[in-house]
Coordinates of C-alpha atoms in Angstrom, one line a residue:
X115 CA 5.3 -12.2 44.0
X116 CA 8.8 -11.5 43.0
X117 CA 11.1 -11.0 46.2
X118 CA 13.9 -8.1 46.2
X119 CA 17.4 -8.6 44.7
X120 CA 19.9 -8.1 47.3
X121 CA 21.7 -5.2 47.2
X122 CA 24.8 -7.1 46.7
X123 CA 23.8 -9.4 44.2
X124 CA 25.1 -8.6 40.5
X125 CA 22.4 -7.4 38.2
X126 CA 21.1 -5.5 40.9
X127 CA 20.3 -2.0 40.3
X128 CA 20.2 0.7 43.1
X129 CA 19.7 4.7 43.3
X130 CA 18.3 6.9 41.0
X131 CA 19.3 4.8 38.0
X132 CA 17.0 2.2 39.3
X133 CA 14.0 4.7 39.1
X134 CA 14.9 6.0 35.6
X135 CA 16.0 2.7 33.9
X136 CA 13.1 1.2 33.3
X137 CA 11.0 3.6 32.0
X138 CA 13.4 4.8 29.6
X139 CA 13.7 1.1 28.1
X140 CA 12.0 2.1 25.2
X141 CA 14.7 4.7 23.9
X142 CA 16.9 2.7 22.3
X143 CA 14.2 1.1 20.0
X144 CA 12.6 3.8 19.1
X145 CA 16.0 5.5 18.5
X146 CA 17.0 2.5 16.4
X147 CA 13.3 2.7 14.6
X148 CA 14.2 6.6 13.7
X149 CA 17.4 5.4 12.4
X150 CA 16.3 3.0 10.4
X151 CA 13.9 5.0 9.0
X152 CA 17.0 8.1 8.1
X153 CA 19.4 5.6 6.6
X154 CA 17.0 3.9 4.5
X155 CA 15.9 7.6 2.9
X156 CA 19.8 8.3 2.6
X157 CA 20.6 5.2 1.4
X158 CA 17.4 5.1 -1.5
X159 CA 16.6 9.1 -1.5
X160 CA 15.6 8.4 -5.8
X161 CA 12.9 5.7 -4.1
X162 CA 11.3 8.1 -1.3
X163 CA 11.4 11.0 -3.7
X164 CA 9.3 8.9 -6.0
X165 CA 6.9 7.9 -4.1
X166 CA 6.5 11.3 -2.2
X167 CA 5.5 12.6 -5.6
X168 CA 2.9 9.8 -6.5
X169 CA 1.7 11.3 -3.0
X170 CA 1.4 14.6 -4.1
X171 CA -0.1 14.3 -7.9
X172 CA -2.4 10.9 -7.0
X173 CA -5.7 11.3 -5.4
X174 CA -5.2 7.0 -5.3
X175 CA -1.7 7.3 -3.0
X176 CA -2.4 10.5 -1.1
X177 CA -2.5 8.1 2.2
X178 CA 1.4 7.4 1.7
X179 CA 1.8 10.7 3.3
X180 CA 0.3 9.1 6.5
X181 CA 2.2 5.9 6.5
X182 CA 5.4 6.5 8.7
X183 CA 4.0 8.8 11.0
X184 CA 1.3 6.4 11.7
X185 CA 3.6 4.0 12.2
X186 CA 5.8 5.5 14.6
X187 CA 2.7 6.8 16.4
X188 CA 1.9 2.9 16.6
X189 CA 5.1 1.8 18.2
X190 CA 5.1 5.1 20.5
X191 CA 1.5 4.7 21.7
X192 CA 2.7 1.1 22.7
X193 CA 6.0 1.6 23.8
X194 CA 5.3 0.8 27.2
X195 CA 4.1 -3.2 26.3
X196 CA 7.3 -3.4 23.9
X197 CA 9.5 -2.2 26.2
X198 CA 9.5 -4.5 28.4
X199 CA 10.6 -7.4 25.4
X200 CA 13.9 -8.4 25.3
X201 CA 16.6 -5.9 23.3
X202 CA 19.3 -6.5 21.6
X203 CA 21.5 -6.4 18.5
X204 CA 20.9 -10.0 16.3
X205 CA 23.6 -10.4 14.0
X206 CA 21.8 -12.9 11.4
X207 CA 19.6 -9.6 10.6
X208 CA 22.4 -7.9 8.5
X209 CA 21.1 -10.8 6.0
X210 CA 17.5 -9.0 5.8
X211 CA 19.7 -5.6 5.2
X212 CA 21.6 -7.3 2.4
X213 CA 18.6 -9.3 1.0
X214 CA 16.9 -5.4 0.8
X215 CA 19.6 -4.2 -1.1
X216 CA 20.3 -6.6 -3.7
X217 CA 16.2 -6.1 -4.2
X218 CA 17.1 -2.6 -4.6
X219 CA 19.7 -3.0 -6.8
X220 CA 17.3 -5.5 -8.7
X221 CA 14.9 -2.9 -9.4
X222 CA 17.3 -0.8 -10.2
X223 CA 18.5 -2.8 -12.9
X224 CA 15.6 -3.7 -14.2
X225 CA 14.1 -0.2 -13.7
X226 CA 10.9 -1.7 -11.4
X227 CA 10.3 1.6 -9.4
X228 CA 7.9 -0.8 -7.5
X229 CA 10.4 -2.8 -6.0
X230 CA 13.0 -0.4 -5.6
X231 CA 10.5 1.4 -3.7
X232 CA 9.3 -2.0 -1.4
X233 CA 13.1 -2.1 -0.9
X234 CA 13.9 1.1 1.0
X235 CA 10.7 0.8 2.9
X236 CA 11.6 -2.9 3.9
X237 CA 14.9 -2.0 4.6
X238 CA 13.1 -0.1 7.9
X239 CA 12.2 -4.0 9.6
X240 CA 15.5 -5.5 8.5
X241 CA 17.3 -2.6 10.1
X242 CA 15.4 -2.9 13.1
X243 CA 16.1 -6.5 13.4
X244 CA 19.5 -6.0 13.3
X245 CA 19.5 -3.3 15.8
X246 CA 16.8 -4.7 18.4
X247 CA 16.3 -8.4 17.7
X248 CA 13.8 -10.5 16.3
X249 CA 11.3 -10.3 19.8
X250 CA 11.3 -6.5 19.3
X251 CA 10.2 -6.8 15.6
X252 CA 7.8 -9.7 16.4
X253 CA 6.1 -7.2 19.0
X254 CA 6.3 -4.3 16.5
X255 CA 5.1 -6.1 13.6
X256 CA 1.7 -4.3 12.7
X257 CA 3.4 -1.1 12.6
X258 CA 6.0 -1.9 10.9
X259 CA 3.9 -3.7 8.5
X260 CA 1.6 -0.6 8.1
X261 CA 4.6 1.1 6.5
X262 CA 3.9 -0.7 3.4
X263 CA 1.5 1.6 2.5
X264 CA 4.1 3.9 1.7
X265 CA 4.3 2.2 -1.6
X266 CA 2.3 3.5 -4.4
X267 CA 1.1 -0.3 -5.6
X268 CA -1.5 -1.1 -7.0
X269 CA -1.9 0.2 -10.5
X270 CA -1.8 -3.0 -12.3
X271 CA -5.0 -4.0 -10.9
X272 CA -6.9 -1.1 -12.8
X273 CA -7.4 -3.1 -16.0
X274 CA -9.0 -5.8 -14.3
X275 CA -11.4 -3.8 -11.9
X276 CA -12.5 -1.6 -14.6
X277 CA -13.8 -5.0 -16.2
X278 CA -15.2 -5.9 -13.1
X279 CA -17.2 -2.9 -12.6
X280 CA -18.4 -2.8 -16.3
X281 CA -19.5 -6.7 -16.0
X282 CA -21.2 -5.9 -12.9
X283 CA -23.1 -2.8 -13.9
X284 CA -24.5 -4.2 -17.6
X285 CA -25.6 -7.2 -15.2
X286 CA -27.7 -5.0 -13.4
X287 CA -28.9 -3.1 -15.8
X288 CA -30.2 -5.6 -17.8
X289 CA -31.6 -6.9 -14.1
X290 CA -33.5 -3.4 -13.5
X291 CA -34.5 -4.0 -17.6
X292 CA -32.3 -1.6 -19.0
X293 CA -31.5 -2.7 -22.5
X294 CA -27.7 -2.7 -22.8
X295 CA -25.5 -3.2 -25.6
X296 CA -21.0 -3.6 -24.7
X297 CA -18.3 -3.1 -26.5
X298 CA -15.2 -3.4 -24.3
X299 CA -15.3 -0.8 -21.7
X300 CA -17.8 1.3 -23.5
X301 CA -21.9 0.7 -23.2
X302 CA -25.1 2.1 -24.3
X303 CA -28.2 2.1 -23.2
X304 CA -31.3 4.2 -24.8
X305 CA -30.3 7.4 -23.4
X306 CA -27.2 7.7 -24.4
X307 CA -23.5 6.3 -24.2
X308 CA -21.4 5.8 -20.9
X309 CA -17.8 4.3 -20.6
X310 CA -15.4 2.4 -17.8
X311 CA -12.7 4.9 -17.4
X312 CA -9.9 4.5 -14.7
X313 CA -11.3 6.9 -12.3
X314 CA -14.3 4.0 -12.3
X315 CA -12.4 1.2 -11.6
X316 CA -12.8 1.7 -8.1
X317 CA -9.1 1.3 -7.3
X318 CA -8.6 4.5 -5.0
X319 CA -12.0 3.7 -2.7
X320 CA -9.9 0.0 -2.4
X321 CA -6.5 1.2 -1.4
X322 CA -8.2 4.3 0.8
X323 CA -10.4 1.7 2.4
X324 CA -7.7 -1.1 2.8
X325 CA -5.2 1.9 4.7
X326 CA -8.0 3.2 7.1
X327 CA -9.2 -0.2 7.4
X328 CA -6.0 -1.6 8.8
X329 CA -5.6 1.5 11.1
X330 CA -9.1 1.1 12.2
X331 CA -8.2 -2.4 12.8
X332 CA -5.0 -2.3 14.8
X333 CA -6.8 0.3 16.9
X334 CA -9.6 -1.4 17.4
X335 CA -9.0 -4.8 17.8
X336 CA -6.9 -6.9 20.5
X337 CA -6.8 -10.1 18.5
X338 CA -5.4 -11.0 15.0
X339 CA -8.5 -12.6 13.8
X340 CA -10.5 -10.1 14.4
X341 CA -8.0 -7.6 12.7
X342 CA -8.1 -9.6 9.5
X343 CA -11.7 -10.1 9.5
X344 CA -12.3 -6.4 9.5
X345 CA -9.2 -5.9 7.0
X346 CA -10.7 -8.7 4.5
X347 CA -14.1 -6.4 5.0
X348 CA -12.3 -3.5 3.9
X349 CA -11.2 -5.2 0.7
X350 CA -14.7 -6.2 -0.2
X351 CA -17.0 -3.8 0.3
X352 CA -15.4 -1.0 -1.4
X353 CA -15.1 -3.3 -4.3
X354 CA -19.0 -4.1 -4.1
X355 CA -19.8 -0.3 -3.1
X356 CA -17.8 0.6 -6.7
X357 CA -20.5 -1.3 -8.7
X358 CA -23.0 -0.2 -7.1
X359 CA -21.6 3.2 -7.8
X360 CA -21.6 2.5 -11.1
X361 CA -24.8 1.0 -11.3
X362 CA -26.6 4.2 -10.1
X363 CA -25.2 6.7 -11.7
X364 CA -25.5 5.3 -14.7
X365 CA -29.0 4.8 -13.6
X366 CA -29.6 8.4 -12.7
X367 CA -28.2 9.8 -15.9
X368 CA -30.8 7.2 -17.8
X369 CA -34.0 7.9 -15.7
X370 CA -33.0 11.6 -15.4
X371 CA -32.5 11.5 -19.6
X372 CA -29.1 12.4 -18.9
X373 CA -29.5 15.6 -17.1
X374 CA -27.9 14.4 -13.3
X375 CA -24.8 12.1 -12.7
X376 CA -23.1 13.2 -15.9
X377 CA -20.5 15.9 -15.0
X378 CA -19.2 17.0 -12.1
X379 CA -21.5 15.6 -9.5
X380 CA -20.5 12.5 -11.1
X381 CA -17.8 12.4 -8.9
X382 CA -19.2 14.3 -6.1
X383 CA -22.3 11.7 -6.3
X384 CA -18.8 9.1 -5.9
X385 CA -17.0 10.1 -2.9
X386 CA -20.2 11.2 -1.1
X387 CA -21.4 7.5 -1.5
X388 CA -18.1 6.6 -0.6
X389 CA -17.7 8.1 2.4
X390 CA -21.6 7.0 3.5
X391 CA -19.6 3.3 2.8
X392 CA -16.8 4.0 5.1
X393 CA -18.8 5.8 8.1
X394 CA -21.4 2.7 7.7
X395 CA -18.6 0.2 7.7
X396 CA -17.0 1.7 10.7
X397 CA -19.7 1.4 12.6
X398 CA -20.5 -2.4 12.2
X399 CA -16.7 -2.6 12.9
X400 CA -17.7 -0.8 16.4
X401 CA -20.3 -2.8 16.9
X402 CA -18.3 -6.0 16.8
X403 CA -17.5 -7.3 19.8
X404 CA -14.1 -9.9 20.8
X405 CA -14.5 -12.2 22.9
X406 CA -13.1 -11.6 26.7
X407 CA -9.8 -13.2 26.0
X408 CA -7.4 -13.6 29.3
X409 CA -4.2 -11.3 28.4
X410 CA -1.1 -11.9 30.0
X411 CA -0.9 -10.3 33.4
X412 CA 1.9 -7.8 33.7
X413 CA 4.9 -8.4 35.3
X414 CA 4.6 -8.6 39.5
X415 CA 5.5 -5.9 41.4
X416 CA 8.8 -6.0 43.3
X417 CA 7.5 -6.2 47.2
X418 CA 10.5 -3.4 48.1
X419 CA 11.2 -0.4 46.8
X420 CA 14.6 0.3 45.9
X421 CA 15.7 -1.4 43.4
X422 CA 13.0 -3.1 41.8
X423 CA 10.7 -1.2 38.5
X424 CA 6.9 -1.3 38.3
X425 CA 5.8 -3.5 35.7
X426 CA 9.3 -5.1 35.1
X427 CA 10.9 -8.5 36.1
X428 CA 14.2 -7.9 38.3
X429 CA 16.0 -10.5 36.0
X430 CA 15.4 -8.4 32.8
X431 CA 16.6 -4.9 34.3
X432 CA 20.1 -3.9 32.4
X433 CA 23.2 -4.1 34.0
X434 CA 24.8 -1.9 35.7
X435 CA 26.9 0.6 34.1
X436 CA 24.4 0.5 30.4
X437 CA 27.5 1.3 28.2
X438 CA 28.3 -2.6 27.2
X439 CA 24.8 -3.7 26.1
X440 CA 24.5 0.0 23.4
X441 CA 28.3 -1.0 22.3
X442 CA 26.9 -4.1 20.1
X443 CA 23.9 -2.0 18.9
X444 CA 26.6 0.6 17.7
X445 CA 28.8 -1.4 16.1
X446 CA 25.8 -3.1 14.5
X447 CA 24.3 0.4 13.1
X448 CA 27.4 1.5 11.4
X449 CA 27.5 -2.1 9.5
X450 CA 24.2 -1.6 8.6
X451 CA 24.8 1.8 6.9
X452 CA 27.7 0.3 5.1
X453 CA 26.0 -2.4 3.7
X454 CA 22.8 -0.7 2.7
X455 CA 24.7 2.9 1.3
X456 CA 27.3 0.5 -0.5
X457 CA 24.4 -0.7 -3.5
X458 CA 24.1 2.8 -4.7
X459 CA 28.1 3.3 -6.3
X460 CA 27.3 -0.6 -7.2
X461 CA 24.0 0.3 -9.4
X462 CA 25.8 3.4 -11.0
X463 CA 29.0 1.9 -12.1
X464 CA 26.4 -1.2 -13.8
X465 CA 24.2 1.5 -15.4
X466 CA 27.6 3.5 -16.7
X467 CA 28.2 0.2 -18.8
X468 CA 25.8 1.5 -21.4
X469 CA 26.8 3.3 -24.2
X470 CA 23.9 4.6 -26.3
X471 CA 23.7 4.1 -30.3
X472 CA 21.8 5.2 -32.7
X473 CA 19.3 2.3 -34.1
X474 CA 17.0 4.4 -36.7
X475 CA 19.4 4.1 -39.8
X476 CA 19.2 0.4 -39.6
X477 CA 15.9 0.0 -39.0
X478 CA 15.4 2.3 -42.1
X479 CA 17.4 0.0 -43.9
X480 CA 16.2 -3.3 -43.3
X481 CA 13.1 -2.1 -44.5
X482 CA 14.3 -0.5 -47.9
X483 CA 13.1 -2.8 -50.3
X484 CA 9.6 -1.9 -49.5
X485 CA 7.9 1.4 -51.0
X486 CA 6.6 4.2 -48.7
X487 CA 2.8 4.6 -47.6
X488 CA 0.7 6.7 -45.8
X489 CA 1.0 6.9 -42.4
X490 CA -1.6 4.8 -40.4
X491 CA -4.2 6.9 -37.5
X492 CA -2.4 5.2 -34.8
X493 CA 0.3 5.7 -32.5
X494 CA 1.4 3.8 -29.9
X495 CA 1.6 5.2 -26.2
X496 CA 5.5 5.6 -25.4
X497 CA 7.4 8.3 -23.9
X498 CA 11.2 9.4 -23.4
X499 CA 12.4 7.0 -25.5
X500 CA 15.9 8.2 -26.4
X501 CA 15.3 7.3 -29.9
X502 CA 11.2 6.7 -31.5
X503 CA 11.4 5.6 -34.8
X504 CA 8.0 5.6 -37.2
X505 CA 8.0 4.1 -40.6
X506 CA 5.0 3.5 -43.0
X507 CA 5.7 0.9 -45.7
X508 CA 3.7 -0.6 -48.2
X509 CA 3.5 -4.4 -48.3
X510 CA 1.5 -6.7 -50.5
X511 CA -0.2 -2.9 -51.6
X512 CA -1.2 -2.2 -48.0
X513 CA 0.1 -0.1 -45.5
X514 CA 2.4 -1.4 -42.6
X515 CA 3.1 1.0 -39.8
X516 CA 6.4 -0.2 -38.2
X517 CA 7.0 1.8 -34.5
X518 CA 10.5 1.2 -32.8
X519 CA 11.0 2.7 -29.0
X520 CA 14.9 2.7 -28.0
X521 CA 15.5 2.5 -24.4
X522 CA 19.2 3.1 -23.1
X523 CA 20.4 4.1 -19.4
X524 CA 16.9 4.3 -18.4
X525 CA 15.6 5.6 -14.9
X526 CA 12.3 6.3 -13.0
X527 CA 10.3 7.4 -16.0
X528 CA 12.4 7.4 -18.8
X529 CA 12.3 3.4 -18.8
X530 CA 10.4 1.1 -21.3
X531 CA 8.6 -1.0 -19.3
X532 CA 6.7 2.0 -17.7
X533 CA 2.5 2.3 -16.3
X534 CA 2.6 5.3 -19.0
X535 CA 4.0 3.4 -21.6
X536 CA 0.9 1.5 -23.7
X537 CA -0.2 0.2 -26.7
X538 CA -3.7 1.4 -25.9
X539 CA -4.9 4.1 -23.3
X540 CA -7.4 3.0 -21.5
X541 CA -9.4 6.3 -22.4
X542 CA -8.1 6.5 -25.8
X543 CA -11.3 7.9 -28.1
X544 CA -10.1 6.7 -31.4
X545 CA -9.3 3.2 -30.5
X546 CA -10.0 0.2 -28.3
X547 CA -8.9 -3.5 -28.0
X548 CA -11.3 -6.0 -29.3
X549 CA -9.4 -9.2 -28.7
X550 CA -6.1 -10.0 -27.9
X551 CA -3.6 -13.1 -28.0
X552 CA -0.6 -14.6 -29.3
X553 CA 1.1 -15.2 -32.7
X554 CA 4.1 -16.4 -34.1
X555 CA 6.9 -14.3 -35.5
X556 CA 10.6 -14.9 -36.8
X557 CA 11.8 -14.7 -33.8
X558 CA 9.2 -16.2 -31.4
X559 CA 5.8 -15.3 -30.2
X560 CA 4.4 -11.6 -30.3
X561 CA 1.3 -10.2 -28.6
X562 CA -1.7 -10.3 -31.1
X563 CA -4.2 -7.4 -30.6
X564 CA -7.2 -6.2 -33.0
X565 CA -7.9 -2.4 -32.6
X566 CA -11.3 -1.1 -33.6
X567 CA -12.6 2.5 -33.9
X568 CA -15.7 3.9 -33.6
X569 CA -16.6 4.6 -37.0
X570 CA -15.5 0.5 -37.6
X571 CA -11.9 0.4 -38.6
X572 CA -9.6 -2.4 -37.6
X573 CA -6.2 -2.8 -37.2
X574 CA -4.0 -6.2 -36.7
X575 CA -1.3 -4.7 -34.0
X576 CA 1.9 -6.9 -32.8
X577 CA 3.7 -5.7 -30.2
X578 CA 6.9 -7.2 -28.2
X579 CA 10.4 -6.3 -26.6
X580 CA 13.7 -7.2 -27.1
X581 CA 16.3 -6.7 -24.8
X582 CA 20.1 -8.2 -25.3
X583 CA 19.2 -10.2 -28.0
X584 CA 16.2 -11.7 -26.3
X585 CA 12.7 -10.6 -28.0
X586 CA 9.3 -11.2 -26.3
X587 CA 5.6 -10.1 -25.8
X588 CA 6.0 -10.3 -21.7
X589 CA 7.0 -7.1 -19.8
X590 CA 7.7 -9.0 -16.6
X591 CA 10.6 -10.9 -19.3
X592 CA 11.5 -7.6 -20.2
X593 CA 12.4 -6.3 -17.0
X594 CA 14.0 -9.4 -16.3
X595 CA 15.9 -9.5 -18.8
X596 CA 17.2 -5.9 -18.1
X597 CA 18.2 -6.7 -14.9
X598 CA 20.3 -9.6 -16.4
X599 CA 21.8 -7.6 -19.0
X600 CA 23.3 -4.8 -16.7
X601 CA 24.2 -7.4 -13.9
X602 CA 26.2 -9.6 -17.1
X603 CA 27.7 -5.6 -18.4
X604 CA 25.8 -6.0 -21.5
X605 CA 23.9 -2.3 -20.5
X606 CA 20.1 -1.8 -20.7
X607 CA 19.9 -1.5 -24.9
X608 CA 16.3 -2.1 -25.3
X609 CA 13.6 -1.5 -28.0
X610 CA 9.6 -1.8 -27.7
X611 CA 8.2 -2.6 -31.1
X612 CA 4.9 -2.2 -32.9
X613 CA 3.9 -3.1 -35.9
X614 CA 0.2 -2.4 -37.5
X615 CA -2.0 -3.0 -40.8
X616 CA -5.7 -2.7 -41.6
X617 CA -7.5 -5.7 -41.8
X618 CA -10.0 -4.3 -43.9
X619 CA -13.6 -3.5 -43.5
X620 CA -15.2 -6.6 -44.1
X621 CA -13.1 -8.2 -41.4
X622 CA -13.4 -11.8 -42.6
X623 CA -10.8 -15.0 -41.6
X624 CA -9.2 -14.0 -45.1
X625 CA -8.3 -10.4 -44.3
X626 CA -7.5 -11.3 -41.0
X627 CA -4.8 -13.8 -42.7
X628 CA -3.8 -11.7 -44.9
X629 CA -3.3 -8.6 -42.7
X630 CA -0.6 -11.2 -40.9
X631 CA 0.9 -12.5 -43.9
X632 CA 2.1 -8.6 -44.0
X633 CA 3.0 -8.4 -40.6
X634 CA 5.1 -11.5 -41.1
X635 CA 6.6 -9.7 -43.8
X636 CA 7.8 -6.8 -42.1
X637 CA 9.1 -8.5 -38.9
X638 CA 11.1 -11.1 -41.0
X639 CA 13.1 -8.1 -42.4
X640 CA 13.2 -6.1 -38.7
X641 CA 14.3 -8.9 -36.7
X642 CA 18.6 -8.3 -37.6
X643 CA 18.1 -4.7 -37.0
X644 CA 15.6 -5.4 -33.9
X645 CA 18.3 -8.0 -32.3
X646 CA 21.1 -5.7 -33.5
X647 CA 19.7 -2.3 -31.8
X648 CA 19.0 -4.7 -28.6
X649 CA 22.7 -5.5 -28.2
X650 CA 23.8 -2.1 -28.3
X651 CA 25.3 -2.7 -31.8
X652 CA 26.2 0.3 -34.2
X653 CA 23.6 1.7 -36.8
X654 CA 26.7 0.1 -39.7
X655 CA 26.7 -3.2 -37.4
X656 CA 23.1 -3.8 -37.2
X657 CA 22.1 -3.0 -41.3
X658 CA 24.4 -5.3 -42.4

């Protein structure tokens, strides 16, 4: 048992401070959390307005809504174990605060809302470890780990689960006997025709289940393996409960002779089953039970009264007079404002560096010496490009359709590397990707694709960036490159390029050749005007 300081000793605290200390020890963190949480929202106010409206207009992100009060309903429901951690301003955290800005000022650049967004939100931690020390963030770490969900992520992952879920329901269809014939994303059985469309995918039951799951799981659970073992649950069964989703409406609608599951209840059949998933999975998470683990007993009691604080070592009471100790933690708040608001005046004066040009005369030019044709039933899926440029040339007797997408000064959905921005909607009725690859160009590789319609048609697509002179299939490159460009002043002159041409009807290795003999054809006299638009050259500059 811990004996009483004497009265004269020097961290000793006596009166009515003694009394109030202690259980006020939680005020400066949570005052520096709260702060944190306002100068990251100053500082990025473009990031949080983003993702409050992927909030509002996604059923997918709707939980972001949740994510901060949650957490700060975390770290208040358990102030009174955190408090009694030690406090105090760390100095080696302003590194963390930096680190989140130049990340900001990355995806600013490169025009990554994704990371500009993970940037204000981790900004939060790093300003907390600044202000209260790395034991206070070690002790606050689920929490402030949970703000992550803030972030609408996750999108890229729709592609791939939508293949998922359409393996995994032909496989059991064919299991319950069900003759099935694929294309793609799009299946038939004898009844009648079903398709894989995003709202499928399962990617909203995932990212729902994974949020509630890792609140259930903090909540629930004492230990950290048990935590993850319910949170890796949460990733796999709403993945499993998708296909069989699929599987039984699709089931339905073919038993039923497509009178049930086809409409409306669709859905509702969806989220019902959904939430039978969750309620179910829950409940074997309540059923689980940790094993008795022996938690650190609290601090002792002090055996006197007056200057001692239930639950809290003499040794780490403050001293007396408070003021020093919140000096530091000041000094360290107004550093961290000036280092996190001082990227924004940084990122406009690098975007300011781009001076727009017009890139449709030369591109019109380079590809004078071949006739006119009709235009192709295919467009490419790009929007607010400052300057879209469609051509239709004959080549070799066959049309070309030649699509150029000009990017300059581009922001938060006025960018070309965008989820928007595609060759191919996922949902599109008129076309969908057969295969897809690589092929060699003038200038290096371009992504291969072969379009085919219902009615049969096919198209030979190539499709690939160029940004500062640098031209590639990869998007990640793109927005790399970007990034470099603005950080070098060379601006953010960027152009998205499509080129496509029948391969005929008969499809054969010969009219596949040939359709990329054309293609060759046409890129060989883009690529000046292509590389020329890219560097932010003049319309006269990049024709000649």
């Amino acid at each position: 048992m811990a004996s009483r300081l004497p009265h004269d000793a020097p961290d000793a605290v006596s009166g009515p401070m003694a009394q109030a200390t202690p259980s006020r020890r939680w005020v400066p963190v949570f005052a520096a959390f709260v702060f944190a949480c306002l100068l990251s929202i100053a500082a990025f106010p473009d990031a949080w307005l983003s993702m409050a409206y992927v909030w509002w207009t996604s059923d997918t992100f709707a939980h972001g809504f949740i994510a901060l009060p949650c957490a700060a309903w975390m770290i208040w429901r358990r102030r009174d174990d955190w408090a009694q951690v030690e406090q105090r301003a760390w100095w080696p955290g302003l590194a963390a605060v930096l680190g989140c800005g130049a990340l900001w000022l990355a995806g600013r650049l490169g025009g990554v809302a994704s990371i500009e967004e993970l940037a204000a939100v981790a900004a939060i931690p790093a300003t907390l470890l600044l202000l209260a020390g790395p034991s206070i963030v070690r002790a606050l770490a689920f929490p402030l780990a949970f703000l992550f969900f803030a972030v609408p992520i996750g999108e890229f992952l729709t592609p791939i689960m939508m293949d998922y879920t359409a393996d995994a329901t032909v496989m059991a269809l064919r299991w319950s006997g069900v003759p099935v014939y694929r294309e793609g994303l799009h299946f038939m059985v004898p009844t009648g025709r079903w398709s894989v469309v995003e709202a499928c995918s399962g990617l909203r039951y995932l990212i729902a289940s994974l949020a509630l799951g890792v609140l259930y799981a903090y909540l629930q659970f004492r230990t950290l393996r048990y935590r993850l073992m319910f949170i890796a649950m949460a990733v796999a069964v709403p993945i499993v409960a998708n296909w069989i989703r699929a599987y039984m409406i699709v089931m339905l609608g073919h038993l039923s002779g497509m009178r049930i599951a086809t409409g409306v209840d669709h859905l509702v059949y969806g989220w019902v089953f959904f939430g039978i998933v969750m309620a179910a999975m829950f409940w074997f998470g309540s059923r689980w039970r940790e094993p008795a683990t022996a938690e650190p007993a609290p601090p002792a009691e002090p055996s006197g009264g007056g200057t001692g604080a239930p639950g809290v070592a003499p040794a780490s009471l403050p001293t007396q007079g408070g003021a020093a100790p919140r000096r530091p933690v000041v000094i360290a708040a107004l550093v961290a404002a000036a280092a996190v608001l001082a990227w924004r005046p940084v990122a406009g004066a690098m975007l300011a560096a781009t001076h727009p040009i017009q890139v449709g005369p030369a591109l019109r030019a380079a590809l004078a010496a071949f006739p006119e044709a009709p235009a192709l039933p295919f467009e490419p899926a790009y929007f607010d490009a400052r300057e879209a440029v469609r051509l239709s040339r004959s080549v070799d007797g066959q049309p070309v359709d030649v699509h150029a997408f000009y990017y300059a000064r581009q922001h938060e959905s006025q960018e070309m590397i965008h989820a928007r921005n595609t060759l191919v909607k996922l949902d599109d009725p008129r076309w969908s990707i057969r295969s897809s690859g690589s092929e060699s160009t003038p200038f290096g590789q371009a992504a291969s694709y072969r379009l085919v319609s219902p009615g049969g048609a096919m198209l030979l697509v190539w499709h690939w960036y160029a940004v500062d002179g640098w031209q590639s299939p990869s998007a990640y490159r793109a927005k790399a490159a970007t990034a470099w460009s603005l950080a070098t002043g060379h601006g953010d002159h960027s152009v998205a390029v499509t080129l496509a041409t029948p391969i005929g009807d008969e499809g054969g290795a010969a009219a596949l050749q040939s359709a990329r003999s054309r293609l060759a054809k046409a890129a060989t006299a883009l690529a000046p005007a292509v590389d020329a638009a890219s560097r932010g050259r003049t319309a006269t500059a990049g024709a000649q």
